[in-house]
Amino acid sequence: MTPRPSTALRRLGQWLMPLLALGGAMPLAAQTWPSRPVTLVVGTPAGGAVDVYARTLGDQLARQTGGTFVVENRAGANGNLSAEQVRKAAPDGHTLWISTQAMFTINPSAYPSLPWKPSDFKPIAKGVESPLVLVVHPSVPVDRLADLGPWLKAHADKAAYASFSPGTPSHFLGFQFSERLKVPMVHIPYKGSAPQITDLLGGQVPLGFTQLQSALPHVQSGKLKALAVTSAQRSRFLPQVPTLAELGHGDLNTTVWFGLMAPAGTPPAVTDAIMAAAVKAQADPGYKGKLEAQGFDVPTESGAAFEKTIAAETARWAQVVKATGFKAND
């Protein structure tokens, strides 16, 4: 006996309902992100430049999504501890990594036995970007880069430079500059830009390549002197300070960035939702204004374009690491 139409439709509906629910699961996951607190894991101590960016981003994403965003500082091993924490987390968009150029593009060459690999992560967006700035303590009686080499040669006992961490552009630029000036300088590494700046301000170390946003207020107040920036063009934050390229060292140009990464296994619909939120944040005038006021530039680079930048920079720094013979401790 043939079922009546109403019965047949009811059975068809019972059969289709699970499929419709399954088909809509991923978009729903994206639409409801975040469904619980999101942890932004930072591989540097609190108070430094990376931490400032992470907290500003977390506040903006909380306003946009209505979710809760918590910054967790997991300093150590130049960001590798933070990378491991995120790599091992559930790939559901609720544990994200605030990485840096050094962590993501230099560590793979600098650490002989790195416990993670770049393919463990999905780059979401380049959040902020800025040049480094070469600063000296006011007790160093030079105002031009050309005068720094002669002063260092005459004061060999004071020839040292601070970096915000070993195996970073701050370290390698100091190393390359020491070679260029033909002045052996002792490398004094720190665990983040905050302690680096503290000792530069105190005169414990006479000079160093620092994060621009960390050094900016101290340069403006006269507590540090800026001799050069590492960007291709002068920084709008320090327009009176020449670039390394202007001074004949264009091959040392570099900018550093902080960016947002998700575990590689995160579903595409979720990473798309995170990327959309990050891109929206970076287009917000109020958010951009807060970061720019601290010396950051806010780029509009995400997804495939960000991945292309990462690939090019990884190749560049691999050559530098090989040339210096640097090997980081695990």
PDB file of C-alpha atoms in Angstrom, residues 48-253:
ATOM      1  CA  GLY A  48      56.481  44.849  26.542  1.00  0.00           C
ATOM      2  CA  ALA A  49      55.474  45.841  23.034  1.00  0.00           C
ATOM      3  CA  VAL A  50      53.947  42.456  22.112  1.00  0.00           C
ATOM      4  CA  ASP A  51      51.883  42.451  25.293  1.00  0.00           C
ATOM      5  CA  VAL A  52      50.559  45.949  24.565  1.00  0.00           C
ATOM      6  CA  TYR A  53      49.418  44.877  21.102  1.00  0.00           C
ATOM      7  CA  ALA A  54      47.789  41.691  22.404  1.00  0.00           C
ATOM      8  CA  ARG A  55      45.791  43.517  25.069  1.00  0.00           C
ATOM      9  CA  THR A  56      44.659  46.213  22.655  1.00  0.00           C
ATOM     10  CA  LEU A  57      43.567  43.549  20.157  1.00  0.00           C
ATOM     11  CA  GLY A  58      41.808  41.524  22.849  1.00  0.00           C
ATOM     12  CA  ASP A  59      39.832  44.555  24.005  1.00  0.00           C
ATOM     13  CA  GLN A  60      38.777  45.358  20.432  1.00  0.00           C
ATOM     14  CA  LEU A  61      37.732  41.788  19.614  1.00  0.00           C
ATOM     15  CA  ALA A  62      35.735  41.628  22.858  1.00  0.00           C
ATOM     16  CA  ARG A  63      33.813  44.742  21.842  1.00  0.00           C
ATOM     17  CA  GLN A  64      33.183  43.425  18.340  1.00  0.00           C
ATOM     18  CA  THR A  65      32.125  39.892  19.234  1.00  0.00           C
ATOM     19  CA  GLY A  66      30.755  40.263  22.745  1.00  0.00           C
ATOM     20  CA  GLY A  67      33.145  37.502  23.812  1.00  0.00           C
ATOM     21  CA  THR A  68      35.816  37.356  26.504  1.00  0.00           C
ATOM     22  CA  PHE A  69      39.477  37.586  25.481  1.00  0.00           C
ATOM     23  CA  VAL A  70      42.217  36.845  28.005  1.00  0.00           C
ATOM     24  CA  VAL A  71      45.926  37.548  27.463  1.00  0.00           C
ATOM     25  CA  GLU A  72      48.274  34.940  28.909  1.00  0.00           C
ATOM     26  CA  ASN A  73      52.004  35.698  29.000  1.00  0.00           C
ATOM     27  CA  ARG A  74      54.090  32.560  28.494  1.00  0.00           C
ATOM     28  CA  ALA A  75      57.621  33.926  28.195  1.00  0.00           C
ATOM     29  CA  GLY A  76      60.651  31.750  27.577  1.00  0.00           C
ATOM     30  CA  ALA A  77      62.758  30.182  24.823  1.00  0.00           C
ATOM     31  CA  ASN A  78      62.148  33.171  22.549  1.00  0.00           C
ATOM     32  CA  GLY A  79      58.483  32.375  22.155  1.00  0.00           C
ATOM     33  CA  ASN A  80      58.807  28.626  21.712  1.00  0.00           C
ATOM     34  CA  LEU A  81      56.994  27.867  24.971  1.00  0.00           C
ATOM     35  CA  SER A  82      54.031  29.925  23.845  1.00  0.00           C
ATOM     36  CA  ALA A  83      54.075  28.239  20.439  1.00  0.00           C
ATOM     37  CA  GLU A  84      54.027  24.803  22.044  1.00  0.00           C
ATOM     38  CA  GLN A  85      51.129  25.747  24.304  1.00  0.00           C
ATOM     39  CA  VAL A  86      49.011  26.848  21.352  1.00  0.00           C
ATOM     40  CA  ARG A  87      50.094  23.947  19.144  1.00  0.00           C
ATOM     41  CA  LYS A  88      48.881  21.489  21.766  1.00  0.00           C
ATOM     42  CA  ALA A  89      45.608  23.319  22.415  1.00  0.00           C
ATOM     43  CA  ALA A  90      42.298  22.211  20.950  1.00  0.00           C
ATOM     44  CA  PRO A  91      42.128  23.624  17.390  1.00  0.00           C
ATOM     45  CA  ASP A  92      38.776  25.304  17.863  1.00  0.00           C
ATOM     46  CA  GLY A  93      39.665  28.997  17.743  1.00  0.00           C
ATOM     47  CA  HIS A  94      39.687  29.533  21.511  1.00  0.00           C
ATOM     48  CA  THR A  95      43.472  29.430  21.977  1.00  0.00           C
ATOM     49  CA  LEU A  96      45.405  31.707  19.617  1.00  0.00           C
ATOM     50  CA  TRP A  97      49.064  32.678  19.368  1.00  0.00           C
ATOM     51  CA  ILE A  98      50.340  36.245  19.251  1.00  0.00           C
ATOM     52  CA  SER A  99      53.533  35.551  17.336  1.00  0.00           C
ATOM     53  CA  THR A 100      56.310  37.847  16.201  1.00  0.00           C
ATOM     54  CA  GLN A 101      58.500  38.051  13.145  1.00  0.00           C
ATOM     55  CA  ALA A 102      61.430  36.646  15.120  1.00  0.00           C
ATOM     56  CA  MET A 103      59.480  33.758  16.604  1.00  0.00           C
ATOM     57  CA  PHE A 104      57.891  32.676  13.351  1.00  0.00           C
ATOM     58  CA  THR A 105      60.534  33.456  10.694  1.00  0.00           C
ATOM     59  CA  ILE A 106      63.849  33.165  12.605  1.00  0.00           C
ATOM     60  CA  ASN A 107      63.327  30.450  15.216  1.00  0.00           C
ATOM     61  CA  PRO A 108      62.972  27.661  12.621  1.00  0.00           C
ATOM     62  CA  SER A 109      66.564  28.371  11.493  1.00  0.00           C
ATOM     63  CA  ALA A 110      68.040  29.338  14.859  1.00  0.00           C
ATOM     64  CA  TYR A 111      66.881  26.382  16.968  1.00  0.00           C
ATOM     65  CA  PRO A 112      68.461  23.034  15.997  1.00  0.00           C
ATOM     66  CA  SER A 113      65.660  21.007  17.603  1.00  0.00           C
ATOM     67  CA  LEU A 114      62.601  23.213  17.437  1.00  0.00           C
ATOM     68  CA  PRO A 115      59.595  21.410  18.989  1.00  0.00           C
ATOM     69  CA  TRP A 116      57.177  22.998  16.500  1.00  0.00           C
ATOM     70  CA  LYS A 117      57.166  23.882  12.813  1.00  0.00           C
ATOM     71  CA  PRO A 118      55.541  26.751  10.897  1.00  0.00           C
ATOM     72  CA  SER A 119      53.051  24.371   9.303  1.00  0.00           C
ATOM     73  CA  ASP A 120      51.616  23.738  12.785  1.00  0.00           C
ATOM     74  CA  PHE A 121      49.931  27.148  12.524  1.00  0.00           C
ATOM     75  CA  LYS A 122      47.560  29.009  10.247  1.00  0.00           C
ATOM     76  CA  PRO A 123      48.595  32.685   9.842  1.00  0.00           C
ATOM     77  CA  ILE A 124      45.531  34.868  10.347  1.00  0.00           C
ATOM     78  CA  ALA A 125      46.647  38.496  10.101  1.00  0.00           C
ATOM     79  CA  LYS A 126      49.692  40.719  10.474  1.00  0.00           C
ATOM     80  CA  GLY A 127      48.499  42.924  13.300  1.00  0.00           C
ATOM     81  CA  VAL A 128      51.117  45.651  13.631  1.00  0.00           C
ATOM     82  CA  GLU A 129      54.424  46.530  12.025  1.00  0.00           C
ATOM     83  CA  SER A 130      57.248  48.932  12.818  1.00  0.00           C
ATOM     84  CA  PRO A 131      60.948  49.511  12.255  1.00  0.00           C
ATOM     85  CA  LEU A 132      63.544  49.087  14.938  1.00  0.00           C
ATOM     86  CA  VAL A 133      65.413  52.145  16.134  1.00  0.00           C
ATOM     87  CA  LEU A 134      69.087  52.293  17.094  1.00  0.00           C
ATOM     88  CA  VAL A 135      69.302  54.204  20.372  1.00  0.00           C
ATOM     89  CA  VAL A 136      72.159  55.238  22.628  1.00  0.00           C
ATOM     90  CA  HIS A 137      72.189  56.404  26.230  1.00  0.00           C
ATOM     91  CA  PRO A 138      72.681  60.188  26.646  1.00  0.00           C
ATOM     92  CA  SER A 139      76.054  59.511  28.294  1.00  0.00           C
ATOM     93  CA  VAL A 140      77.336  58.432  24.867  1.00  0.00           C
ATOM     94  CA  PRO A 141      78.513  61.757  23.387  1.00  0.00           C
ATOM     95  CA  VAL A 142      77.450  61.129  19.778  1.00  0.00           C
ATOM     96  CA  ASP A 143      74.466  62.439  17.850  1.00  0.00           C
ATOM     97  CA  ARG A 144      75.241  60.917  14.448  1.00  0.00           C
ATOM     98  CA  LEU A 145      75.700  57.308  13.407  1.00  0.00           C
ATOM     99  CA  ALA A 146      78.989  58.220  11.697  1.00  0.00           C
ATOM    100  CA  ASP A 147      80.447  59.186  15.074  1.00  0.00           C
ATOM    101  CA  LEU A 148      79.453  55.991  16.870  1.00  0.00           C
ATOM    102  CA  GLY A 149      82.213  53.787  15.452  1.00  0.00           C
ATOM    103  CA  PRO A 150      85.077  56.090  16.486  1.00  0.00           C
ATOM    104  CA  TRP A 151      83.616  56.467  19.983  1.00  0.00           C
ATOM    105  CA  LEU A 152      83.299  52.698  20.409  1.00  0.00           C
ATOM    106  CA  LYS A 153      86.868  52.165  19.229  1.00  0.00           C
ATOM    107  CA  ALA A 154      88.080  54.709  21.759  1.00  0.00           C
ATOM    108  CA  HIS A 155      86.025  53.117  24.553  1.00  0.00           C
ATOM    109  CA  ALA A 156      86.426  49.400  23.882  1.00  0.00           C
ATOM    110  CA  ASP A 157      85.576  48.602  27.505  1.00  0.00           C
ATOM    111  CA  LYS A 158      82.061  49.994  26.919  1.00  0.00           C
ATOM    112  CA  ALA A 159      81.489  48.372  23.521  1.00  0.00           C
ATOM    113  CA  ALA A 160      78.294  46.392  24.086  1.00  0.00           C
ATOM    114  CA  TYR A 161      74.796  46.324  22.651  1.00  0.00           C
ATOM    115  CA  ALA A 162      71.475  45.208  24.097  1.00  0.00           C
ATOM    116  CA  SER A 163      68.936  43.088  22.232  1.00  0.00           C
ATOM    117  CA  PHE A 164      65.391  42.326  23.329  1.00  0.00           C
ATOM    118  CA  SER A 165      66.133  38.614  22.859  1.00  0.00           C
ATOM    119  CA  PRO A 166      68.776  36.418  21.252  1.00  0.00           C
ATOM    120  CA  GLY A 167      67.932  35.195  17.775  1.00  0.00           C
ATOM    121  CA  THR A 168      65.872  38.286  16.883  1.00  0.00           C
ATOM    122  CA  PRO A 169      66.427  41.146  14.410  1.00  0.00           C
ATOM    123  CA  SER A 170      67.548  43.212  17.413  1.00  0.00           C
ATOM    124  CA  HIS A 171      70.340  40.694  17.987  1.00  0.00           C
ATOM    125  CA  PHE A 172      71.348  40.123  14.380  1.00  0.00           C
ATOM    126  CA  LEU A 173      71.365  43.803  13.413  1.00  0.00           C
ATOM    127  CA  GLY A 174      73.668  44.495  16.354  1.00  0.00           C
ATOM    128  CA  PHE A 175      75.937  41.661  15.277  1.00  0.00           C
ATOM    129  CA  GLN A 176      76.035  42.855  11.662  1.00  0.00           C
ATOM    130  CA  PHE A 177      76.607  46.443  12.730  1.00  0.00           C
ATOM    131  CA  SER A 178      79.465  45.408  14.993  1.00  0.00           C
ATOM    132  CA  GLU A 179      81.121  43.707  12.026  1.00  0.00           C
ATOM    133  CA  ARG A 180      80.499  46.711   9.782  1.00  0.00           C
ATOM    134  CA  LEU A 181      82.054  49.139  12.264  1.00  0.00           C
ATOM    135  CA  LYS A 182      84.939  46.707  12.815  1.00  0.00           C
ATOM    136  CA  VAL A 183      84.404  47.062  16.548  1.00  0.00           C
ATOM    137  CA  PRO A 184      83.895  43.887  18.591  1.00  0.00           C
ATOM    138  CA  MET A 185      80.794  44.469  20.730  1.00  0.00           C
ATOM    139  CA  VAL A 186      79.530  42.263  23.517  1.00  0.00           C
ATOM    140  CA  HIS A 187      75.951  41.117  22.991  1.00  0.00           C
ATOM    141  CA  ILE A 188      73.746  41.595  26.075  1.00  0.00           C
ATOM    142  CA  PRO A 189      70.456  39.753  25.484  1.00  0.00           C
ATOM    143  CA  TYR A 190      67.234  40.367  27.412  1.00  0.00           C
ATOM    144  CA  LYS A 191      63.925  38.552  27.736  1.00  0.00           C
ATOM    145  CA  GLY A 192      61.707  41.115  26.071  1.00  0.00           C
ATOM    146  CA  SER A 193      61.744  44.769  25.101  1.00  0.00           C
ATOM    147  CA  ALA A 194      60.667  45.995  28.562  1.00  0.00           C
ATOM    148  CA  PRO A 195      63.804  44.806  30.425  1.00  0.00           C
ATOM    149  CA  GLN A 196      65.983  45.826  27.455  1.00  0.00           C
ATOM    150  CA  ILE A 197      64.661  49.396  27.609  1.00  0.00           C
ATOM    151  CA  THR A 198      65.047  49.480  31.405  1.00  0.00           C
ATOM    152  CA  ASP A 199      68.776  48.782  31.211  1.00  0.00           C
ATOM    153  CA  LEU A 200      69.286  51.111  28.242  1.00  0.00           C
ATOM    154  CA  LEU A 201      67.646  53.890  30.264  1.00  0.00           C
ATOM    155  CA  GLY A 202      69.849  53.082  33.224  1.00  0.00           C
ATOM    156  CA  GLY A 203      72.999  53.150  31.117  1.00  0.00           C
ATOM    157  CA  GLN A 204      73.917  49.553  31.956  1.00  0.00           C
ATOM    158  CA  VAL A 205      74.287  49.009  28.202  1.00  0.00           C
ATOM    159  CA  PRO A 206      75.179  52.001  25.983  1.00  0.00           C
ATOM    160  CA  LEU A 207      73.209  51.145  22.848  1.00  0.00           C
ATOM    161  CA  GLY A 208      70.882  48.733  21.087  1.00  0.00           C
ATOM    162  CA  PHE A 209      68.306  48.182  18.371  1.00  0.00           C
ATOM    163  CA  THR A 210      64.946  48.466  20.119  1.00  0.00           C
ATOM    164  CA  GLN A 211      61.254  48.287  19.359  1.00  0.00           C
ATOM    165  CA  LEU A 212      60.293  51.767  18.164  1.00  0.00           C
ATOM    166  CA  GLN A 213      57.114  51.903  20.232  1.00  0.00           C
ATOM    167  CA  SER A 214      58.994  50.958  23.407  1.00  0.00           C
ATOM    168  CA  ALA A 215      61.725  53.545  22.839  1.00  0.00           C
ATOM    169  CA  LEU A 216      59.559  56.356  21.441  1.00  0.00           C
ATOM    170  CA  PRO A 217      58.505  58.098  24.689  1.00  0.00           C
ATOM    171  CA  HIS A 218      62.070  57.968  26.003  1.00  0.00           C
ATOM    172  CA  VAL A 219      63.486  59.405  22.782  1.00  0.00           C
ATOM    173  CA  GLN A 220      60.897  62.179  22.889  1.00  0.00           C
ATOM    174  CA  SER A 221      61.774  62.972  26.513  1.00  0.00           C
ATOM    175  CA  GLY A 222      65.529  62.954  25.841  1.00  0.00           C
ATOM    176  CA  LYS A 223      66.243  59.921  28.010  1.00  0.00           C
ATOM    177  CA  LEU A 224      67.523  58.057  24.936  1.00  0.00           C
ATOM    178  CA  LYS A 225      68.993  59.337  21.669  1.00  0.00           C
ATOM    179  CA  ALA A 226      67.875  57.834  18.345  1.00  0.00           C
ATOM    180  CA  LEU A 227      70.553  57.548  15.648  1.00  0.00           C
ATOM    181  CA  ALA A 228      68.737  55.609  12.906  1.00  0.00           C
ATOM    182  CA  VAL A 229      65.590  53.640  12.053  1.00  0.00           C
ATOM    183  CA  THR A 230      65.583  50.396  10.093  1.00  0.00           C
ATOM    184  CA  SER A 231      62.648  51.068   7.736  1.00  0.00           C
ATOM    185  CA  ALA A 232      63.026  51.928   4.060  1.00  0.00           C
ATOM    186  CA  GLN A 233      61.520  55.372   4.696  1.00  0.00           C
ATOM    187  CA  ARG A 234      61.702  57.606   7.745  1.00  0.00           C
ATOM    188  CA  SER A 235      59.183  56.827  10.442  1.00  0.00           C
ATOM    189  CA  ARG A 236      56.344  59.300  10.788  1.00  0.00           C
ATOM    190  CA  PHE A 237      56.829  58.913  14.530  1.00  0.00           C
ATOM    191  CA  LEU A 238      60.491  60.019  14.367  1.00  0.00           C
ATOM    192  CA  PRO A 239      60.689  62.065  11.158  1.00  0.00           C
ATOM    193  CA  GLN A 240      63.918  63.756  12.234  1.00  0.00           C
ATOM    194  CA  VAL A 241      65.772  60.413  12.519  1.00  0.00           C
ATOM    195  CA  PRO A 242      67.470  59.149   9.323  1.00  0.00           C
ATOM    196  CA  THR A 243      67.117  55.628   7.967  1.00  0.00           C
ATOM    197  CA  LEU A 244      69.989  53.175   7.769  1.00  0.00           C
ATOM    198  CA  ALA A 245      69.593  53.362   3.987  1.00  0.00           C
ATOM    199  CA  GLU A 246      70.222  57.128   4.044  1.00  0.00           C
ATOM    200  CA  LEU A 247      73.394  56.462   5.998  1.00  0.00           C
ATOM    201  CA  GLY A 248      74.697  53.824   3.593  1.00  0.00           C
ATOM    202  CA  HIS A 249      73.433  50.664   5.250  1.00  0.00           C
ATOM    203  CA  GLY A 250      70.309  49.905   3.219  1.00  0.00           C
ATOM    204  CA  ASP A 251      70.969  46.166   3.209  1.00  0.00           C
ATOM    205  CA  LEU A 252      70.198  46.150   6.935  1.00  0.00           C
ATOM    206  CA  ASN A 253      66.666  47.503   6.455  1.00  0.00           C
TER     207      ASN A 253
END
